[in-house]
Short mmCIF file of C-alpha atoms in Angstrom, two decimals:
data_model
loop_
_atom_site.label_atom_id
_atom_site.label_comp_id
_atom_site.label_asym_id
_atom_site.label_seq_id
_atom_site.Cartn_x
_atom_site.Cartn_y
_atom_site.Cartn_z
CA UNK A 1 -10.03 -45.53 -173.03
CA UNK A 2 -7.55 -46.09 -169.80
CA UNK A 3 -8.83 -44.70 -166.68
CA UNK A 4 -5.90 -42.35 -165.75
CA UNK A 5 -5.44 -38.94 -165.38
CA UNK A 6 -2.10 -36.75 -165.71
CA UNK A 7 -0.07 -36.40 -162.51
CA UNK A 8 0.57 -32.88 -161.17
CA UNK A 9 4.05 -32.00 -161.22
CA UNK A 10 2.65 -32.63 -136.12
CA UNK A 11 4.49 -34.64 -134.17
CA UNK A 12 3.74 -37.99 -136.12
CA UNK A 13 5.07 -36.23 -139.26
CA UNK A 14 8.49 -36.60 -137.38
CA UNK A 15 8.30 -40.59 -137.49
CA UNK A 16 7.00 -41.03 -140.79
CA UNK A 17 9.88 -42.15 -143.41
CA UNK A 18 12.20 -43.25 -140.66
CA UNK A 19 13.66 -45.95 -140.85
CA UNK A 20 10.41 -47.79 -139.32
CA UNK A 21 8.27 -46.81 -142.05
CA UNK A 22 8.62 -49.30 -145.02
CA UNK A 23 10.07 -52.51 -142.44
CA UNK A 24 7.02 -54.11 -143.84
CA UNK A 25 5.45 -57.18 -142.12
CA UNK A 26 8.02 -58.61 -141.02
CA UNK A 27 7.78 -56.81 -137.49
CA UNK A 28 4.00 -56.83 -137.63
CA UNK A 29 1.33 -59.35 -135.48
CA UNK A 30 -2.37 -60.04 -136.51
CA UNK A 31 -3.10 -58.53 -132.42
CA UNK A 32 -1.00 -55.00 -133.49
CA UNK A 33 -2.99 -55.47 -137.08
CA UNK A 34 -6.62 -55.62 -135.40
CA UNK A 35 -6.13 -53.20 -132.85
CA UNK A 36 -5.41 -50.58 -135.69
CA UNK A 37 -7.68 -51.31 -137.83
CA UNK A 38 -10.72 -52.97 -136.13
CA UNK A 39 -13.22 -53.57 -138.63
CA UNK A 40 -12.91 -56.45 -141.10
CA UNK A 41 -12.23 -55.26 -144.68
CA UNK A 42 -12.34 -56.16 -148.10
CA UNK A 43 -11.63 -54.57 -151.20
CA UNK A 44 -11.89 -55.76 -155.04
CA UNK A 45 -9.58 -53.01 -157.57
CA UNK A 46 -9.33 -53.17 -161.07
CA UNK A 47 -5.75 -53.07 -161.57
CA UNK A 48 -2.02 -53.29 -159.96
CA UNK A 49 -1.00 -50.01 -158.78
CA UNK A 50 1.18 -49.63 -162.82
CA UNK A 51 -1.72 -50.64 -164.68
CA UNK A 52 -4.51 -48.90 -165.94
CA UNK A 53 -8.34 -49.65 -165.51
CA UNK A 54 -9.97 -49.62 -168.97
CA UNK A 55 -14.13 -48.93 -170.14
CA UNK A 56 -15.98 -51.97 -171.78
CA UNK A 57 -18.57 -52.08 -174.04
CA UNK A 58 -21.26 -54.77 -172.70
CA UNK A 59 -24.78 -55.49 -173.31
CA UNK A 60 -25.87 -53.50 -170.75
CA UNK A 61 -24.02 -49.96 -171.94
CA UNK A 62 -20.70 -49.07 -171.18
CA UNK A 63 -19.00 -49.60 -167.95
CA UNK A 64 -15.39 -50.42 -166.11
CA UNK A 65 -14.01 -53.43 -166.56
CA UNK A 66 -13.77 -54.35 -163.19
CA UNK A 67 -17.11 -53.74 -162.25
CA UNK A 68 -18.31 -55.43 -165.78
CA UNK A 69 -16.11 -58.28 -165.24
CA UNK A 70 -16.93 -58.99 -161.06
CA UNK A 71 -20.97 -58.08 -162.22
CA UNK A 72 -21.17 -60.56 -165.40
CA UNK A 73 -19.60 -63.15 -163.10
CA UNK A 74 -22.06 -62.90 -160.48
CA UNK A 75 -24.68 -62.66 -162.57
CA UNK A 76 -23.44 -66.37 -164.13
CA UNK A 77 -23.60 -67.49 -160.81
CA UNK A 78 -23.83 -66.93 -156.72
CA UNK A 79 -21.89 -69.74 -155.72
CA UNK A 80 -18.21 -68.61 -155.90
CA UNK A 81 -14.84 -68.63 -152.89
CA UNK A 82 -12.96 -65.70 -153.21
CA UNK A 83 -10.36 -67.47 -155.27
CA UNK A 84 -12.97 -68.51 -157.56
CA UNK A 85 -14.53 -65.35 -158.19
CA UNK A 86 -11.35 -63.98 -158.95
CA UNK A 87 -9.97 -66.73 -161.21
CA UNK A 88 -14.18 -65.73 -163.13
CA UNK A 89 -13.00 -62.15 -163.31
CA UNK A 90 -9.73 -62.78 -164.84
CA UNK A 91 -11.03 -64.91 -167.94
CA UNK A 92 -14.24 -62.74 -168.57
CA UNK A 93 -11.27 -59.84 -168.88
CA UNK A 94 -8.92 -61.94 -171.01
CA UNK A 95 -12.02 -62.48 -172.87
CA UNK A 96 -12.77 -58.80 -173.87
CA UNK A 97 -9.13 -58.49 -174.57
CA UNK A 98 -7.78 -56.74 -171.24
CA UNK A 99 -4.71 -57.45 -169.66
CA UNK A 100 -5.76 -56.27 -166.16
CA UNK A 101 -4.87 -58.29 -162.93
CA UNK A 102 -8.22 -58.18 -160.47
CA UNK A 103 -6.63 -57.65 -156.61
CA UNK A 104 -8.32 -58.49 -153.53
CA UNK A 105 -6.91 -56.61 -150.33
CA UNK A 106 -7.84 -56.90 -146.48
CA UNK A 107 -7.58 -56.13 -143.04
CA UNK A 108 -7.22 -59.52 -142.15
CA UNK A 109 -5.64 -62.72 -143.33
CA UNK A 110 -8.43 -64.52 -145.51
CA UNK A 111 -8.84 -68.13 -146.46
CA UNK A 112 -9.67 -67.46 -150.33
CA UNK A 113 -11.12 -71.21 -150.54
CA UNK A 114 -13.95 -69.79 -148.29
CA UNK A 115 -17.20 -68.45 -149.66
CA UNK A 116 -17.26 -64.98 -151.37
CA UNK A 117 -19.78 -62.83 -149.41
CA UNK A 118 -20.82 -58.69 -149.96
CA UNK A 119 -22.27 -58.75 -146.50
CA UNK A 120 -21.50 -59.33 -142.52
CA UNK A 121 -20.67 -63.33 -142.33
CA UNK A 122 -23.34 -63.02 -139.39
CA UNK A 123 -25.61 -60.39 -141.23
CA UNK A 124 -28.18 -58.80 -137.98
CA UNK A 125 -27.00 -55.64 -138.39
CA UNK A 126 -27.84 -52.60 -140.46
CA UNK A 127 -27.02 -52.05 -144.71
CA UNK A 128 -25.56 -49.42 -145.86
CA UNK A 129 -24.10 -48.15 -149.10
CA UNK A 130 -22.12 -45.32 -150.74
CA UNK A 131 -21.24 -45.74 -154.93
CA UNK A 132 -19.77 -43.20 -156.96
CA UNK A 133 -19.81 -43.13 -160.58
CA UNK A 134 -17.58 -39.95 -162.67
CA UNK A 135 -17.82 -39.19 -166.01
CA UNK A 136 -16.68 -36.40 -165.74
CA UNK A 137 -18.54 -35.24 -168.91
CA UNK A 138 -17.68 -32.56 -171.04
CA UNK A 139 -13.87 -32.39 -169.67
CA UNK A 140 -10.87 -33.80 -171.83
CA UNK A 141 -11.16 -36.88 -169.57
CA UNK A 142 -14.60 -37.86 -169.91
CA UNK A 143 -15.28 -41.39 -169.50
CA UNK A 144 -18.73 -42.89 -170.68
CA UNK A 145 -19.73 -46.31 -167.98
CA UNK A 146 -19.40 -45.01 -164.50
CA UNK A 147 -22.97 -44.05 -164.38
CA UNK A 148 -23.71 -47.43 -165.46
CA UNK A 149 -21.41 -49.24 -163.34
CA UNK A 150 -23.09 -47.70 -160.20
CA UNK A 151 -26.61 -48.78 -161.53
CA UNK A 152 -25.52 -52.20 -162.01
CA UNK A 153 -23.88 -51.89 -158.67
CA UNK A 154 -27.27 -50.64 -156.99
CA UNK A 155 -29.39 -53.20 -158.56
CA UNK A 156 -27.02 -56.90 -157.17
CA UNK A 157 -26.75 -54.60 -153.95
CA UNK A 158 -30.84 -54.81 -153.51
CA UNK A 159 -30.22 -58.38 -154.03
CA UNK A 160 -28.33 -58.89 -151.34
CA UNK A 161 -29.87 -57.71 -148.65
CA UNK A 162 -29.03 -53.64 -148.75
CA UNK A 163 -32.26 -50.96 -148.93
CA UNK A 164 -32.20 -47.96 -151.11
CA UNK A 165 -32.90 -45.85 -148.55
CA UNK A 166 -29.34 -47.41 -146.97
CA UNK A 167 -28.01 -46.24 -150.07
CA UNK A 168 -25.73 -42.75 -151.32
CA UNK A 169 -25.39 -42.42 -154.55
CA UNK A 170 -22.64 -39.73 -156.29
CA UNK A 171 -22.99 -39.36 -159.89
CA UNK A 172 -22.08 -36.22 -162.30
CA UNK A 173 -25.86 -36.46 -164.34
CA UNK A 174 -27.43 -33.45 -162.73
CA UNK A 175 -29.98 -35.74 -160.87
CA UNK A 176 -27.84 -37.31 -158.19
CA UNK A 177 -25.73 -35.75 -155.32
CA UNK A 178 -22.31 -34.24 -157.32
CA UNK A 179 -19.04 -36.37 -156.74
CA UNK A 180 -16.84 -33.55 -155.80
CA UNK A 181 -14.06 -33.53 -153.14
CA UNK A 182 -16.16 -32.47 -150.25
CA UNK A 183 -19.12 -34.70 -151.41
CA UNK A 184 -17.23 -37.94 -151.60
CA UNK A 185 -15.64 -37.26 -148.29
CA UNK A 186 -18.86 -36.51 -146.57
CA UNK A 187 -20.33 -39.60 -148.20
CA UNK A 188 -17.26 -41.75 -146.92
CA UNK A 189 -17.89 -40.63 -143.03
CA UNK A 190 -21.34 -41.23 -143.57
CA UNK A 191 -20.94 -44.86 -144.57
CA UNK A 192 -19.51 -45.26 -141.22
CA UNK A 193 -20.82 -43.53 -139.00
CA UNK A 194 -22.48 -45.22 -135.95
CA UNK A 195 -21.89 -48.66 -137.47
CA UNK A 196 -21.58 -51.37 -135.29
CA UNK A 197 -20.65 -55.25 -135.00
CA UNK A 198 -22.77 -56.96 -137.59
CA UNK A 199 -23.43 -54.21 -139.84
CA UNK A 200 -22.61 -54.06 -143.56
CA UNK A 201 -20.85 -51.85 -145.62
CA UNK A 202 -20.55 -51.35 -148.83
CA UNK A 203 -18.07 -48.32 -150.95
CA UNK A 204 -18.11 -48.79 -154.87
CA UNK A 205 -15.86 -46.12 -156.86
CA UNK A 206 -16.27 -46.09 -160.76
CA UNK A 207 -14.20 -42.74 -162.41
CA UNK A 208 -10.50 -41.70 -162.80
CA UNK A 209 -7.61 -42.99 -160.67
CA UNK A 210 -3.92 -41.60 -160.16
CA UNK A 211 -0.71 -41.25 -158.46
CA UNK A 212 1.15 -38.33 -157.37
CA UNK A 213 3.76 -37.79 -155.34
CA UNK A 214 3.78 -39.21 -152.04
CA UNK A 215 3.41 -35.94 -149.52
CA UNK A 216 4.48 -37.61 -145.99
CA UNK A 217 7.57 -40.19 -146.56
CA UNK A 218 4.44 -43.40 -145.88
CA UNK A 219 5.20 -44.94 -149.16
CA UNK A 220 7.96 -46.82 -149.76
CA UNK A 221 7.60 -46.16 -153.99
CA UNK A 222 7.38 -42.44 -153.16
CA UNK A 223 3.64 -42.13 -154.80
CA UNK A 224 0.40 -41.71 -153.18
CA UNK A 225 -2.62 -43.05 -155.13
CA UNK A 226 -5.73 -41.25 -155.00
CA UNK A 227 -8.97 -40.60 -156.28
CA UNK A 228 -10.06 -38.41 -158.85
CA UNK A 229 -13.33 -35.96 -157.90
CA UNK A 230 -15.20 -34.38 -160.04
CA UNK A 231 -13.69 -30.39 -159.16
CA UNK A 232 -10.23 -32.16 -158.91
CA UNK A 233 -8.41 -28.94 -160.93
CA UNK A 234 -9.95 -26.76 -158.22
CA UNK A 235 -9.51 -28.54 -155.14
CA UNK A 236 -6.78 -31.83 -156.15
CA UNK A 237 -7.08 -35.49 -155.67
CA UNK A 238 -8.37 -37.52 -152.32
CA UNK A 239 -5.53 -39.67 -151.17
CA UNK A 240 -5.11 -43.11 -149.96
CA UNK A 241 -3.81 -41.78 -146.39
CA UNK A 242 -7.45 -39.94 -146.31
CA UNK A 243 -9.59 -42.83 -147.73
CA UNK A 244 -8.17 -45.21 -145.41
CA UNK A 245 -8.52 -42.26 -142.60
CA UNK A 246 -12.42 -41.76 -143.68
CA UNK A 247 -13.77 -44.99 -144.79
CA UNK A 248 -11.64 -47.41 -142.51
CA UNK A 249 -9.94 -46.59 -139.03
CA UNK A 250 -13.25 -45.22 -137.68
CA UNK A 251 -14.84 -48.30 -138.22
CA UNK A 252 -15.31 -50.65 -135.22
CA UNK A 253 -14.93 -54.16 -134.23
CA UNK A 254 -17.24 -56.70 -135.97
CA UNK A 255 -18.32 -54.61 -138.79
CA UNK A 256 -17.94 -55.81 -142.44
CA UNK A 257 -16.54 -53.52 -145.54
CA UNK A 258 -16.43 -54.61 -148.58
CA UNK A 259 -15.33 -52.19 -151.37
CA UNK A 260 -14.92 -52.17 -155.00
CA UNK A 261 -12.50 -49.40 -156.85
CA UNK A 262 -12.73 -49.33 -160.47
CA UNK A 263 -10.33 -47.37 -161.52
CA UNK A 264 -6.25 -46.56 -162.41
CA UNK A 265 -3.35 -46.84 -160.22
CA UNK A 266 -6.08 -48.68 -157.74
CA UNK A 267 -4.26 -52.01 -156.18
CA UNK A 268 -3.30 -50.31 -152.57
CA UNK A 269 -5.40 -47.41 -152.76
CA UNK A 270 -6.43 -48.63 -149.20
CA UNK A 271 -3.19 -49.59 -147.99
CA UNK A 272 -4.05 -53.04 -146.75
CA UNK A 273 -2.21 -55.34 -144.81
CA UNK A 274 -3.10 -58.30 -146.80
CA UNK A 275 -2.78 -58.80 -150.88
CA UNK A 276 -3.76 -61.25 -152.91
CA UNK A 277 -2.89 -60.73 -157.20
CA UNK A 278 -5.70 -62.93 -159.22
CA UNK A 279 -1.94 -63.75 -161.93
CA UNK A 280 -1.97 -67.37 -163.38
CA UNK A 281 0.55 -69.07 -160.86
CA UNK A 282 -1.21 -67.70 -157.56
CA UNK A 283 -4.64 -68.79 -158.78
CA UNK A 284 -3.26 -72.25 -159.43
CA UNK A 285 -0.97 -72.01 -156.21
CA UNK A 286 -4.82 -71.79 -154.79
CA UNK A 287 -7.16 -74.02 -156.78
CA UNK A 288 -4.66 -76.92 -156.30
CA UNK A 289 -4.25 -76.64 -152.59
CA UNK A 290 -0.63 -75.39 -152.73
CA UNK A 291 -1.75 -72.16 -150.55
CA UNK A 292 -4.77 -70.48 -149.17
CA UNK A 293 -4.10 -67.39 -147.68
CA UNK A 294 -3.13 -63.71 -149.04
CA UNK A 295 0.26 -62.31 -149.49
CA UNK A 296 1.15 -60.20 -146.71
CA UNK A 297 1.93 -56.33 -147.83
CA UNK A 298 5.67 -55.77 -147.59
CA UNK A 299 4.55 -52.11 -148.21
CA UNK A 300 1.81 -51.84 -145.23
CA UNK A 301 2.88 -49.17 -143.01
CA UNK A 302 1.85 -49.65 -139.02
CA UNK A 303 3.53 -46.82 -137.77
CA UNK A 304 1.70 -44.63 -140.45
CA UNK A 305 -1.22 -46.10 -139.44
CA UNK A 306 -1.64 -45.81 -135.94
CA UNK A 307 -0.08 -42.19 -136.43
CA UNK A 308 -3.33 -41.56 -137.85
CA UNK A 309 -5.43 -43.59 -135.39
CA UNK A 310 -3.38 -41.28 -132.60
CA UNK A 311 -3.95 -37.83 -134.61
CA UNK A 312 -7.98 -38.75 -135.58
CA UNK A 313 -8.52 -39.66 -131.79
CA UNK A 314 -7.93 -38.43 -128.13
CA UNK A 315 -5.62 -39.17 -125.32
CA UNK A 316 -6.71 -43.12 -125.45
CA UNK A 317 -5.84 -43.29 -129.08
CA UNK A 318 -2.25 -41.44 -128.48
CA UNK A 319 -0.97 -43.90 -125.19
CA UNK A 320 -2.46 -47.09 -127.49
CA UNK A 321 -0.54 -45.88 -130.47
CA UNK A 322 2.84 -44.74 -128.39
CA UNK A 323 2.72 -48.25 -126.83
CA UNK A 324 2.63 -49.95 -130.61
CA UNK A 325 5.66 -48.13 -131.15
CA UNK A 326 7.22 -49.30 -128.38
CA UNK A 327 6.34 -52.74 -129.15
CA UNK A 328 7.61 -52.25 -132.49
CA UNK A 329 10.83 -51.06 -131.15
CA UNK A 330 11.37 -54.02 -128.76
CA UNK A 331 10.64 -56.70 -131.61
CA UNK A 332 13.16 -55.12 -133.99
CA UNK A 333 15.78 -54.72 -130.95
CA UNK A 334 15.42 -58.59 -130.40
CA UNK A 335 15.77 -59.81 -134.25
CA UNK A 336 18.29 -57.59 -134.61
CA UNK A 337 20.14 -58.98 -131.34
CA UNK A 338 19.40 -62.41 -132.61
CA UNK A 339 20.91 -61.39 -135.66
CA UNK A 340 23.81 -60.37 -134.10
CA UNK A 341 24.22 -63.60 -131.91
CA UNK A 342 24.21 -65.82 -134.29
CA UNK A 343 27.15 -64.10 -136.87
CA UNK A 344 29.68 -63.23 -134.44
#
């Protein structure tokens, strides 16, 4: 069955959905990138943001289909590029009859010809690992692989380097720390806290995905995505402005995340400056030297993002983010002059 679930019908508040908010890359530099969001990051999803993840039957028990599909290619072989991988991912879905498109989305541009890698390109650091896995059993939306998903996820993690005692597992069995709201949250600041340049990181989510409406004026569709917990009809859903908040703008230079999200409505659940969609055309665009880098996101959001960096920090955070803005300002005055010079 599809991996959905129903939706439910400061002074940084004041900038958000101005006109700024959804100007897209166009008025964005790698520097203004990096200095929001320091840490390099990765993350695999199962689906575009209108699609819905599915569960697969494999030999191994049930489990998602992106997790199946990015597992049973690894386990075929190591020696993949990010393109690659992808392109692996795509016909092992096809395959088992799924129309999903994988999505890979970072913090920074990324040659996709280079070698796919789950830990720091210059691993001396420390391993650590959070994976969730909802079935939310017994409830009208129980699913039946997530537990599985995060056991296969566990067991290629120990092969690459990561220690269970490095590792958090959430899973609704009874045995394993509970995967509600609060849990998942703590388990997200934990991943990063006190990491530093070399270390690697690792976030899996297998369960339910969504999108509600969006609650600040940050996306330019007018839907949040989020994450389903476990005690979501008690306490709601976890947003992407709060996983990016918790699992990425902490984070500090030179430290590696890599993340996998299994589930619906997951292709910006980050919110990602960088895109790249595994469809037919862009992997050939790739594999035949026509391109090599990832779509920039026309939907990232800057000013969102340092509003956050500004509201999660101190006085530092506040000047860096104000002079951003400013930046921001003066770029946009200057195409728009240019604009201006060269019509009348």
């Amino acid at each position: 069955g599809g991996r959905w679930t129903p939706s439910p019908s400061s002074w940084a508040q004041g900038l958000r959905g101005k006109s700024l908010a959804h100007t897209g890359m166009a008025f964005v530099s790698g520097d203004q990138i990096k200095a929001a969001i320091p840490a390099s990051v990765v993350m695999f999803s199962g689906c575009k943001d209108d699609q819905t993840s599915a569960d697969v039957q494999n030999p191994g028990g049930a489990g998602g289909a992106c997790t199946n599909s990015m597992l049973e290619a690894l386990e075929q072989s190591s020696d993949y590029s990010w393109v690659t991988l992808l392109m692996a991912m795509r016909q092992i879905l096809a395959r088992g009859g799924f129309s999903q498109i994988p999505m890979l989305s970072t913090s920074r541009q990324l040659d996709l010809n280079t070698p796919y890698r789950a830990v720091h390109e210059q691993p001396g650091g420390a391993f650590r690992a959070v994976m969730i896995g909802i079935n939310y059993v017994g409830s009208a939306n129980q699913l039946s692989g997530c537990h599985n998903d995060v056991k296969r996820m566990q067991q290629y993690l120990l092969g690459q380097g990561y220690a269970e005692d490095g590792m958090r597992l959430l899973l609704d069995d009874g045995s394993h720390e509970s995967p509600s709201k609060s849990n998942i949250m703590a388990a997200m600041k934990w991943l990063g806290e006190g990491a530093r340049a070399g270390d690697s990181l690792f976030f899996h989510y297998s369960g339910h995905g969504t999108s509600i409406p969006d609650d600040n004026g940050d996306e330019a569709d007018g839907m949040d995505e989020a994450l389903v917990p476990l005690d979501f009809n008690e306490v709601g859903f976890i947003r992407d402005d709060d996983v990016l908040k918790t699992l990425v703008l902490g984070l500090a230079e030179g430290v590696q995340l890599t993340c996998v999200m299994d589930c619906c409505h997951s292709g910006t659940i980050m919110d990602l400056p960088y895109i790249f969609k595994a469809q037919d055309e862009a992997l050939d665009d790739v594999i035949s030297g026509r391109r090599s880098g990832m779509d920039e996101n026309g939907a990232f959001n800057l000013n969102e993002v340092m509003g956050l960096v500004a509201l999660m920090g101190g006085p530092d955070d506040l000047m860096g983010f104000l002079a951003c803005f400013v930046q921001i300002l003066g770029c946009l005055a200057t195409q728009i002059c240019a604009s201006s010079s060269t019509t009348n």
